[in-house]
XYZ file of N, CA and C in Angstrom:
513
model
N 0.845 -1.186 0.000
C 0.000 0.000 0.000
C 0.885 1.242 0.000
N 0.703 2.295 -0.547
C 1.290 3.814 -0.724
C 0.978 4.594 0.029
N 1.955 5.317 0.550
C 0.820 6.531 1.052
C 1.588 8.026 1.078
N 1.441 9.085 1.210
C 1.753 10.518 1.536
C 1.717 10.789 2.535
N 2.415 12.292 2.332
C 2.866 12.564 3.774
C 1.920 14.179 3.605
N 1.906 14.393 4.804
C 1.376 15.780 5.457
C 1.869 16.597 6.902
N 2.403 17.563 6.238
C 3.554 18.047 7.351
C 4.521 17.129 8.372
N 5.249 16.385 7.079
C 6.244 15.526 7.871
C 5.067 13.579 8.478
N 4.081 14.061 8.697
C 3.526 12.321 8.858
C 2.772 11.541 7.795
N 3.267 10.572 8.005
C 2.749 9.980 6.821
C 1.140 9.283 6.993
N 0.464 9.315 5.546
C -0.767 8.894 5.636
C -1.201 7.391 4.357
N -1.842 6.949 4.973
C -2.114 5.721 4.094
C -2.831 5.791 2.286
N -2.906 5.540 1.502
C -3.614 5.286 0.612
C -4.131 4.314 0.004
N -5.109 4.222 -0.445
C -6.165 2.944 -1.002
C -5.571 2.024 -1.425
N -3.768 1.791 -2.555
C -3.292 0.996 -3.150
C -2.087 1.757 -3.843
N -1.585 0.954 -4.779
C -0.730 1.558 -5.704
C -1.631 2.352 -6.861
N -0.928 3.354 -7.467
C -2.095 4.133 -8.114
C -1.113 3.408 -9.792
N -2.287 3.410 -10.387
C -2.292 2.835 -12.052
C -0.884 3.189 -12.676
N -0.038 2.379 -13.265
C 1.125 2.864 -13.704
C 1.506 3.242 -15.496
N 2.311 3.543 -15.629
C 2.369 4.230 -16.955
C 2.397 2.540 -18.129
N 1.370 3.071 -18.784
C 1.324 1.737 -20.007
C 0.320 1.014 -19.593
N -0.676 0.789 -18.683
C -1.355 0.122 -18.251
C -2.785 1.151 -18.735
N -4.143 0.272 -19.112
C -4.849 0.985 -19.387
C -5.401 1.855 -18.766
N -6.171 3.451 -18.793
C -6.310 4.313 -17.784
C -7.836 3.894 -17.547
N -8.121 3.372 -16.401
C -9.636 3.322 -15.308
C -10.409 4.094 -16.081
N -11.621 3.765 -16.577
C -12.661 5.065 -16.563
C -13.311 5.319 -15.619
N -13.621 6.136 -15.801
C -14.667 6.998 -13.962
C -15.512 7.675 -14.547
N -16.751 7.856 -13.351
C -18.183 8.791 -14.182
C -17.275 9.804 -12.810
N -17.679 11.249 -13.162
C -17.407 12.128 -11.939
C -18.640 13.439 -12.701
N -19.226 14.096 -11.738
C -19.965 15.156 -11.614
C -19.526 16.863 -11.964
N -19.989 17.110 -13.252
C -19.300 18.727 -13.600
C -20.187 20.008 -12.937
N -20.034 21.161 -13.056
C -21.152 22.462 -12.519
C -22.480 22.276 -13.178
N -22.486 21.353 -13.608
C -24.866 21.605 -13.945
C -24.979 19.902 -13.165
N -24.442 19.522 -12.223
C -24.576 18.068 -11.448
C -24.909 17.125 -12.641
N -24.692 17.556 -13.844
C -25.279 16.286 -15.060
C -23.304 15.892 -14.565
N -23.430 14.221 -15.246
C -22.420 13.140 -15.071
C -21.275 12.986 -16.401
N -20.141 13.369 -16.073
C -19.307 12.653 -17.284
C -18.533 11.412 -17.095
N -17.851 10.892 -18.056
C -16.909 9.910 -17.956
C -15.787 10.209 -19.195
N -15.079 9.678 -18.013
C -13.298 9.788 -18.994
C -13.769 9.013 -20.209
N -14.100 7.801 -20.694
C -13.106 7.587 -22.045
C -15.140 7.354 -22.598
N -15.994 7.781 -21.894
C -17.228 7.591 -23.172
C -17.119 9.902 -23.677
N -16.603 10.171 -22.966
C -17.308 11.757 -23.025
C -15.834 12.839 -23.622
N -14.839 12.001 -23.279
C -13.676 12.832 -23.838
C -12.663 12.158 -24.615
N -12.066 12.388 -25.788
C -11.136 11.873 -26.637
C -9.477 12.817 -26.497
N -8.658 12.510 -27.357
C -7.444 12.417 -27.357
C -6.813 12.749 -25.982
N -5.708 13.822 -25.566
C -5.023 13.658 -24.691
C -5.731 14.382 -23.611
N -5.495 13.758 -22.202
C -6.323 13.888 -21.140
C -5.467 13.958 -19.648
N -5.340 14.896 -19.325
C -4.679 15.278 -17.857
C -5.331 15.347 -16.685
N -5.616 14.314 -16.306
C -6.235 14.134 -14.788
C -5.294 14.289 -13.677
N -6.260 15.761 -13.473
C -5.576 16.588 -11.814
C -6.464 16.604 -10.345
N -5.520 15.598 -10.174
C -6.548 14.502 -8.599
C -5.995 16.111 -7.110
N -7.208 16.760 -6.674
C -6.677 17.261 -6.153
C -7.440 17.416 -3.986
N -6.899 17.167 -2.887
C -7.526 17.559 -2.038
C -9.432 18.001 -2.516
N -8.897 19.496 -2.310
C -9.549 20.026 -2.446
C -9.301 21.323 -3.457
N -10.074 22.072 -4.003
C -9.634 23.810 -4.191
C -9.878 24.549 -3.373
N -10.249 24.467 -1.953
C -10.534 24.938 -1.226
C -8.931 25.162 -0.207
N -7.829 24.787 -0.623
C -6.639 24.776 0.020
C -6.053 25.636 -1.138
N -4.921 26.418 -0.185
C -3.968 27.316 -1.513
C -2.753 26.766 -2.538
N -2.812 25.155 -2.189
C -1.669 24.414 -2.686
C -2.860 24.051 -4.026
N -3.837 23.708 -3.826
C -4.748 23.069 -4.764
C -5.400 23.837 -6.348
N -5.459 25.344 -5.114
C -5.796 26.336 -6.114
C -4.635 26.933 -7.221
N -3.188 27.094 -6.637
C -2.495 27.472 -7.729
C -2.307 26.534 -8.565
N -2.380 25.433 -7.925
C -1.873 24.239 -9.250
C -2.932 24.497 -9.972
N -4.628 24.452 -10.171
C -5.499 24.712 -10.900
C -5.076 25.480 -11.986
N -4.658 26.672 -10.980
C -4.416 27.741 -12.095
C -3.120 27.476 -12.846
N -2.170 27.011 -12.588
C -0.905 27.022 -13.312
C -1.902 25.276 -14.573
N -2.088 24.386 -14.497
C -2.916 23.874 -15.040
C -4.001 24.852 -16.141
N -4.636 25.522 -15.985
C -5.407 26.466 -16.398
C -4.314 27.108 -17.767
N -3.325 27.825 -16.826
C -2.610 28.224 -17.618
C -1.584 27.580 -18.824
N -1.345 26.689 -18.511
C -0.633 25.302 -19.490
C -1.231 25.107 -20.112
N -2.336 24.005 -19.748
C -2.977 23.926 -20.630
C -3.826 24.788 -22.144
N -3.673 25.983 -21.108
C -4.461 26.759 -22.148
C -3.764 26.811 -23.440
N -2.847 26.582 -23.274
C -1.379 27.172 -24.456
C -1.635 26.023 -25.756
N -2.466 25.059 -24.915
C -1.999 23.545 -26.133
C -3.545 23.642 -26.405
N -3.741 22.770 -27.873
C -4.685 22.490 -28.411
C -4.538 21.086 -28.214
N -6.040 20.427 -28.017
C -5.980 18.644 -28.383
C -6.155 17.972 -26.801
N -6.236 18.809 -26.082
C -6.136 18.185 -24.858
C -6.728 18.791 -24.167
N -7.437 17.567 -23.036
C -8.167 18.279 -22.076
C -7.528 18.142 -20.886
N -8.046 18.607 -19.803
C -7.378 19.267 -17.828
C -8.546 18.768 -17.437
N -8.525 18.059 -16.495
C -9.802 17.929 -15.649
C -9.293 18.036 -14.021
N -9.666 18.952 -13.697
C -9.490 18.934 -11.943
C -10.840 18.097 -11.367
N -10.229 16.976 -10.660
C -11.125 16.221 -9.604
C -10.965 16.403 -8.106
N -11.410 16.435 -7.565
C -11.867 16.619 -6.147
C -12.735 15.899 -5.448
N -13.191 15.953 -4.452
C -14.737 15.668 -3.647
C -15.669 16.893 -3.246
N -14.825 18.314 -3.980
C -15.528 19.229 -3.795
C -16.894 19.317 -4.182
N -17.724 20.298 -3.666
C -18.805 19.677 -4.859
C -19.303 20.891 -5.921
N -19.918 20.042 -6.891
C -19.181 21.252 -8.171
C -20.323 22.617 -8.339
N -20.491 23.186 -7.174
C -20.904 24.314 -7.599
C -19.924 25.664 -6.210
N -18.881 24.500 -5.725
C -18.032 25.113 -5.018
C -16.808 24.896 -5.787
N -16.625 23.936 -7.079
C -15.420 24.233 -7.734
C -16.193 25.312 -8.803
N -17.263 25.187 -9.009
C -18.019 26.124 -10.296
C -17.657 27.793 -9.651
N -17.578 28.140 -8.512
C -17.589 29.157 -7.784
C -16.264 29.437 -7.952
N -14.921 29.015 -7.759
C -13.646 28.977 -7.301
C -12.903 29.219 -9.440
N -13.815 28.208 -9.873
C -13.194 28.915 -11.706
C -13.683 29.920 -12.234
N -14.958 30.596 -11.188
C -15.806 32.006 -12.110
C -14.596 32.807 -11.432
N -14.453 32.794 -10.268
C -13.854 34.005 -9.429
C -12.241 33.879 -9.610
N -11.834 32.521 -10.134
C -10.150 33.089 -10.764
C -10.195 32.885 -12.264
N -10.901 33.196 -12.863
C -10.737 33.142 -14.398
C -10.560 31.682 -14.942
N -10.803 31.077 -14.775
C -10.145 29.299 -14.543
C -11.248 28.918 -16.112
N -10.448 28.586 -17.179
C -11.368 28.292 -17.993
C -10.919 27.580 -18.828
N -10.011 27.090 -18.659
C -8.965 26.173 -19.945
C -9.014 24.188 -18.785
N -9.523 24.230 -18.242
C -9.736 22.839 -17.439
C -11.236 22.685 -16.715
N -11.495 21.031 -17.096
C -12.662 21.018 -16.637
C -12.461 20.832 -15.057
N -13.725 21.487 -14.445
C -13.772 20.824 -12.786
C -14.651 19.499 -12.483
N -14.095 18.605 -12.247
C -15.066 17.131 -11.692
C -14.966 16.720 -10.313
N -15.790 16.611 -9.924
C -16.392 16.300 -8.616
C -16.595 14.745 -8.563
N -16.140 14.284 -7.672
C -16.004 12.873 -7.323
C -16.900 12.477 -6.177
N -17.855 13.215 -5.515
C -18.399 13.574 -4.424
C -19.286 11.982 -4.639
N -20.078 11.861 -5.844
C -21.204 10.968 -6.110
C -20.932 9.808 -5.753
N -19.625 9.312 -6.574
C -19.796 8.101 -6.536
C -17.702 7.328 -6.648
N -17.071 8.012 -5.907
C -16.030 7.754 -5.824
C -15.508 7.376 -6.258
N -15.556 7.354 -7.303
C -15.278 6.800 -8.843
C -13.908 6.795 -9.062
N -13.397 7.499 -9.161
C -11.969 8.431 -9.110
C -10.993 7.613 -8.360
N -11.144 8.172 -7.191
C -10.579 7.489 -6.150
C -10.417 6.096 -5.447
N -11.615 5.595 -6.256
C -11.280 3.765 -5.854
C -10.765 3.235 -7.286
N -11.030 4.053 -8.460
C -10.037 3.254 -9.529
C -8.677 3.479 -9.756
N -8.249 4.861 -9.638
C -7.153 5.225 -9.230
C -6.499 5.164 -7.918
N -6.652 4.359 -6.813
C -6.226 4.276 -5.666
C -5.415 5.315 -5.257
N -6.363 6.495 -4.938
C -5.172 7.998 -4.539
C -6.094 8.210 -3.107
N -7.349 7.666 -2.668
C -8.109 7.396 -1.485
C -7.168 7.641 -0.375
N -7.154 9.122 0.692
C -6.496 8.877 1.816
C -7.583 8.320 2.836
N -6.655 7.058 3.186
C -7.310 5.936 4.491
C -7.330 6.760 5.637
N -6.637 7.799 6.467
C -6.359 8.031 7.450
C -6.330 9.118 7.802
N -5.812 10.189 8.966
C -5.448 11.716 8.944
C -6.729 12.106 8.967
N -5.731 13.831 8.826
C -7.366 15.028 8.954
C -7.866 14.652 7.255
N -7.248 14.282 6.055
C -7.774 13.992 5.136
C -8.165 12.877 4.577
N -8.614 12.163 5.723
C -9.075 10.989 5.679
C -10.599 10.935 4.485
N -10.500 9.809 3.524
C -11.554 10.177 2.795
C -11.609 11.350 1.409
N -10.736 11.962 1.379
C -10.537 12.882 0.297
C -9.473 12.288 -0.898
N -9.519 12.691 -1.536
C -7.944 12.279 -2.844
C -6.886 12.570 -2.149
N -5.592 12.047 -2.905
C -4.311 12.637 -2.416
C -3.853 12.988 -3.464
N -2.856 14.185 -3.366
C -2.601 14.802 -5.155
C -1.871 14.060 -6.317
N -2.430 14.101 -6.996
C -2.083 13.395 -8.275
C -2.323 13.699 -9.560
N -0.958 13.266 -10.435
C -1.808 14.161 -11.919
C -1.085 12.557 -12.907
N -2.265 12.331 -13.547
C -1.976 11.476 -14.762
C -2.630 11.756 -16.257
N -1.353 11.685 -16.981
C -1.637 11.960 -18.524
C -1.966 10.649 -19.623
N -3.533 10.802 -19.818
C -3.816 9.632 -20.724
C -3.722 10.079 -22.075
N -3.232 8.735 -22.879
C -3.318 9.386 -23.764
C -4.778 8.903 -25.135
N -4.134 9.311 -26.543
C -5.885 8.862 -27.367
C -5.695 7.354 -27.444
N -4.696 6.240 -26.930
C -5.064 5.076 -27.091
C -5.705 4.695 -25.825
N -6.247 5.468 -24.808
C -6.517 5.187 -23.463
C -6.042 4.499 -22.571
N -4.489 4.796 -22.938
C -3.205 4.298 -22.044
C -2.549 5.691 -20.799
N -2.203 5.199 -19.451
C -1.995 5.941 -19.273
C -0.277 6.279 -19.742
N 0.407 7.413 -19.821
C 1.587 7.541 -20.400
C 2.352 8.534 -18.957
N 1.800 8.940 -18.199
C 2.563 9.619 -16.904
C 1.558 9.322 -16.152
N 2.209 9.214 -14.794
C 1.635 8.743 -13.391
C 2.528 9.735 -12.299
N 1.443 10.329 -11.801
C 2.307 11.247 -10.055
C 1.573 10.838 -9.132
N 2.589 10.468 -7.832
C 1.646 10.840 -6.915
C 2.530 11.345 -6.210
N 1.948 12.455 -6.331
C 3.263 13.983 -5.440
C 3.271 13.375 -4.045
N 4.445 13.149 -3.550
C 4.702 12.556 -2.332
C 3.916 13.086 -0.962
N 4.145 14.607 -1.091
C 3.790 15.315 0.028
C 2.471 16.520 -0.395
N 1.192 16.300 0.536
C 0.331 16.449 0.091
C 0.340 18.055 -0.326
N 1.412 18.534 0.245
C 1.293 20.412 0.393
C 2.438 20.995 -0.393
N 2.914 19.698 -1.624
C 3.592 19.987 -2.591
C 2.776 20.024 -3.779
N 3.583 20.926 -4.888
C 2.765 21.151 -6.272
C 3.330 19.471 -7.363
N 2.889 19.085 -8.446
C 3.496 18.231 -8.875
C 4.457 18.653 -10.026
N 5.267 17.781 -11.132
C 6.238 17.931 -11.495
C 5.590 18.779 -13.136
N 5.517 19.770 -12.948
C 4.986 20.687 -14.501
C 5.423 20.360 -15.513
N 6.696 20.419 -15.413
C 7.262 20.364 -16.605
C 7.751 19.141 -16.943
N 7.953 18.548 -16.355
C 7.563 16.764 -16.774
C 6.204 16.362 -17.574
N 5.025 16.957 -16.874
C 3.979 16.537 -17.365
C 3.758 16.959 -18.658
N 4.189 18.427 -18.792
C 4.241 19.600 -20.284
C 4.836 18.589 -21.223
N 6.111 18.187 -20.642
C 6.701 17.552 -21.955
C 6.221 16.113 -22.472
N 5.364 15.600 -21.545
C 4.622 14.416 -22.072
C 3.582 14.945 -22.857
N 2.953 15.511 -22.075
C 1.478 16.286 -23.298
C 1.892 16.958 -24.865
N 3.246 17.593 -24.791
C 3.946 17.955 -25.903
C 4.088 17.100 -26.771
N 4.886 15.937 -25.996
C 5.115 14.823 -27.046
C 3.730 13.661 -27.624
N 3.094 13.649 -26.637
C 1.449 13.140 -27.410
C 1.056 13.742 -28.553
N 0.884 15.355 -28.408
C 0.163 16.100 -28.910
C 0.861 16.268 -30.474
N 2.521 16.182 -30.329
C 3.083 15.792 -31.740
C 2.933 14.582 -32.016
N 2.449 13.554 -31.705
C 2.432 12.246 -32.457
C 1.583 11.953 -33.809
């Protein structure tokens, strides 16, 4: 079993989370009108799933936005921020920072997310929420990068991820 840390202690997680080359889980998760999507019936080519706490923390929110901002730059690919927030408190948090280049999904319904991707913290004050994570699928619905940022109140690796989405996006 895996787990993260939070200010120096460590916390448990659900499993090992999906590794690169292995096919990527689909999940239904909840957008701002509570209607339902899913990864591989509702979105095609390259796909950046950003597993986050919450946006309700300031580690969660800049990554959004630096996400927001990356992404915005590329064509062909989508951002999805997931959470357990629920989505008319992430719908609130992308009107009021300009946030418009990534979708927000809410995992609140049906934990979808978090029990296929095993990023589930078992334990702690964030017991029950995601732990941060960003994975890049790509259009064969493989995943091709896997994070799970060690420490929950760290950002993950940008420019690692940039240059995978780069290199998809030229294939």
């Amino acid at each position: 079993m895996s787990s993260v840390t939070l200010m120096g202690k460590s916390y448990s997680i659900k499993g090992d989370i999906p590794a690169v080359g292995e096919e990527a889980p689909d999940f239904t998760f909840v957008v701002k009108d509570f209607s339902e999507r899913s990864l591989i019936d509702d979105f095609e080519g390259v796909r950046v799933l950003i597993a986050v706490p919450s946006v309700d923390t300031s580690v969660c929110r800049k990554e959004a936005r630096r996400f927001n901002e990356e992404l915005g730059k590329r064509k062909g690919v989508t951002g999805i921020v997931i959470s357990k927030d629920l989505p008319y408190a992430m719908n609130r948090f992308c009107e009021g920072d300009g946030i418009t280049n990534v979708i927000t999904g809410s995992d609140y319904r049906y934990n979808d997310f978090i029990q296929e991707y095993n990023t589930e913290i078992l334990s702690g004050p964030m017991k029950g929420l995601s732990a941060r994570a960003v994975f890049v699928v790509g259009p064969n619905q493989r995943i091709e990068y896997a994070e799970l940022v060690p420490d929950i109140g760290q950002e993950p690796d940008y420019e690692q991820i940039m240059q995978v989405v780069d290199e998809l996006l030229e294939a």
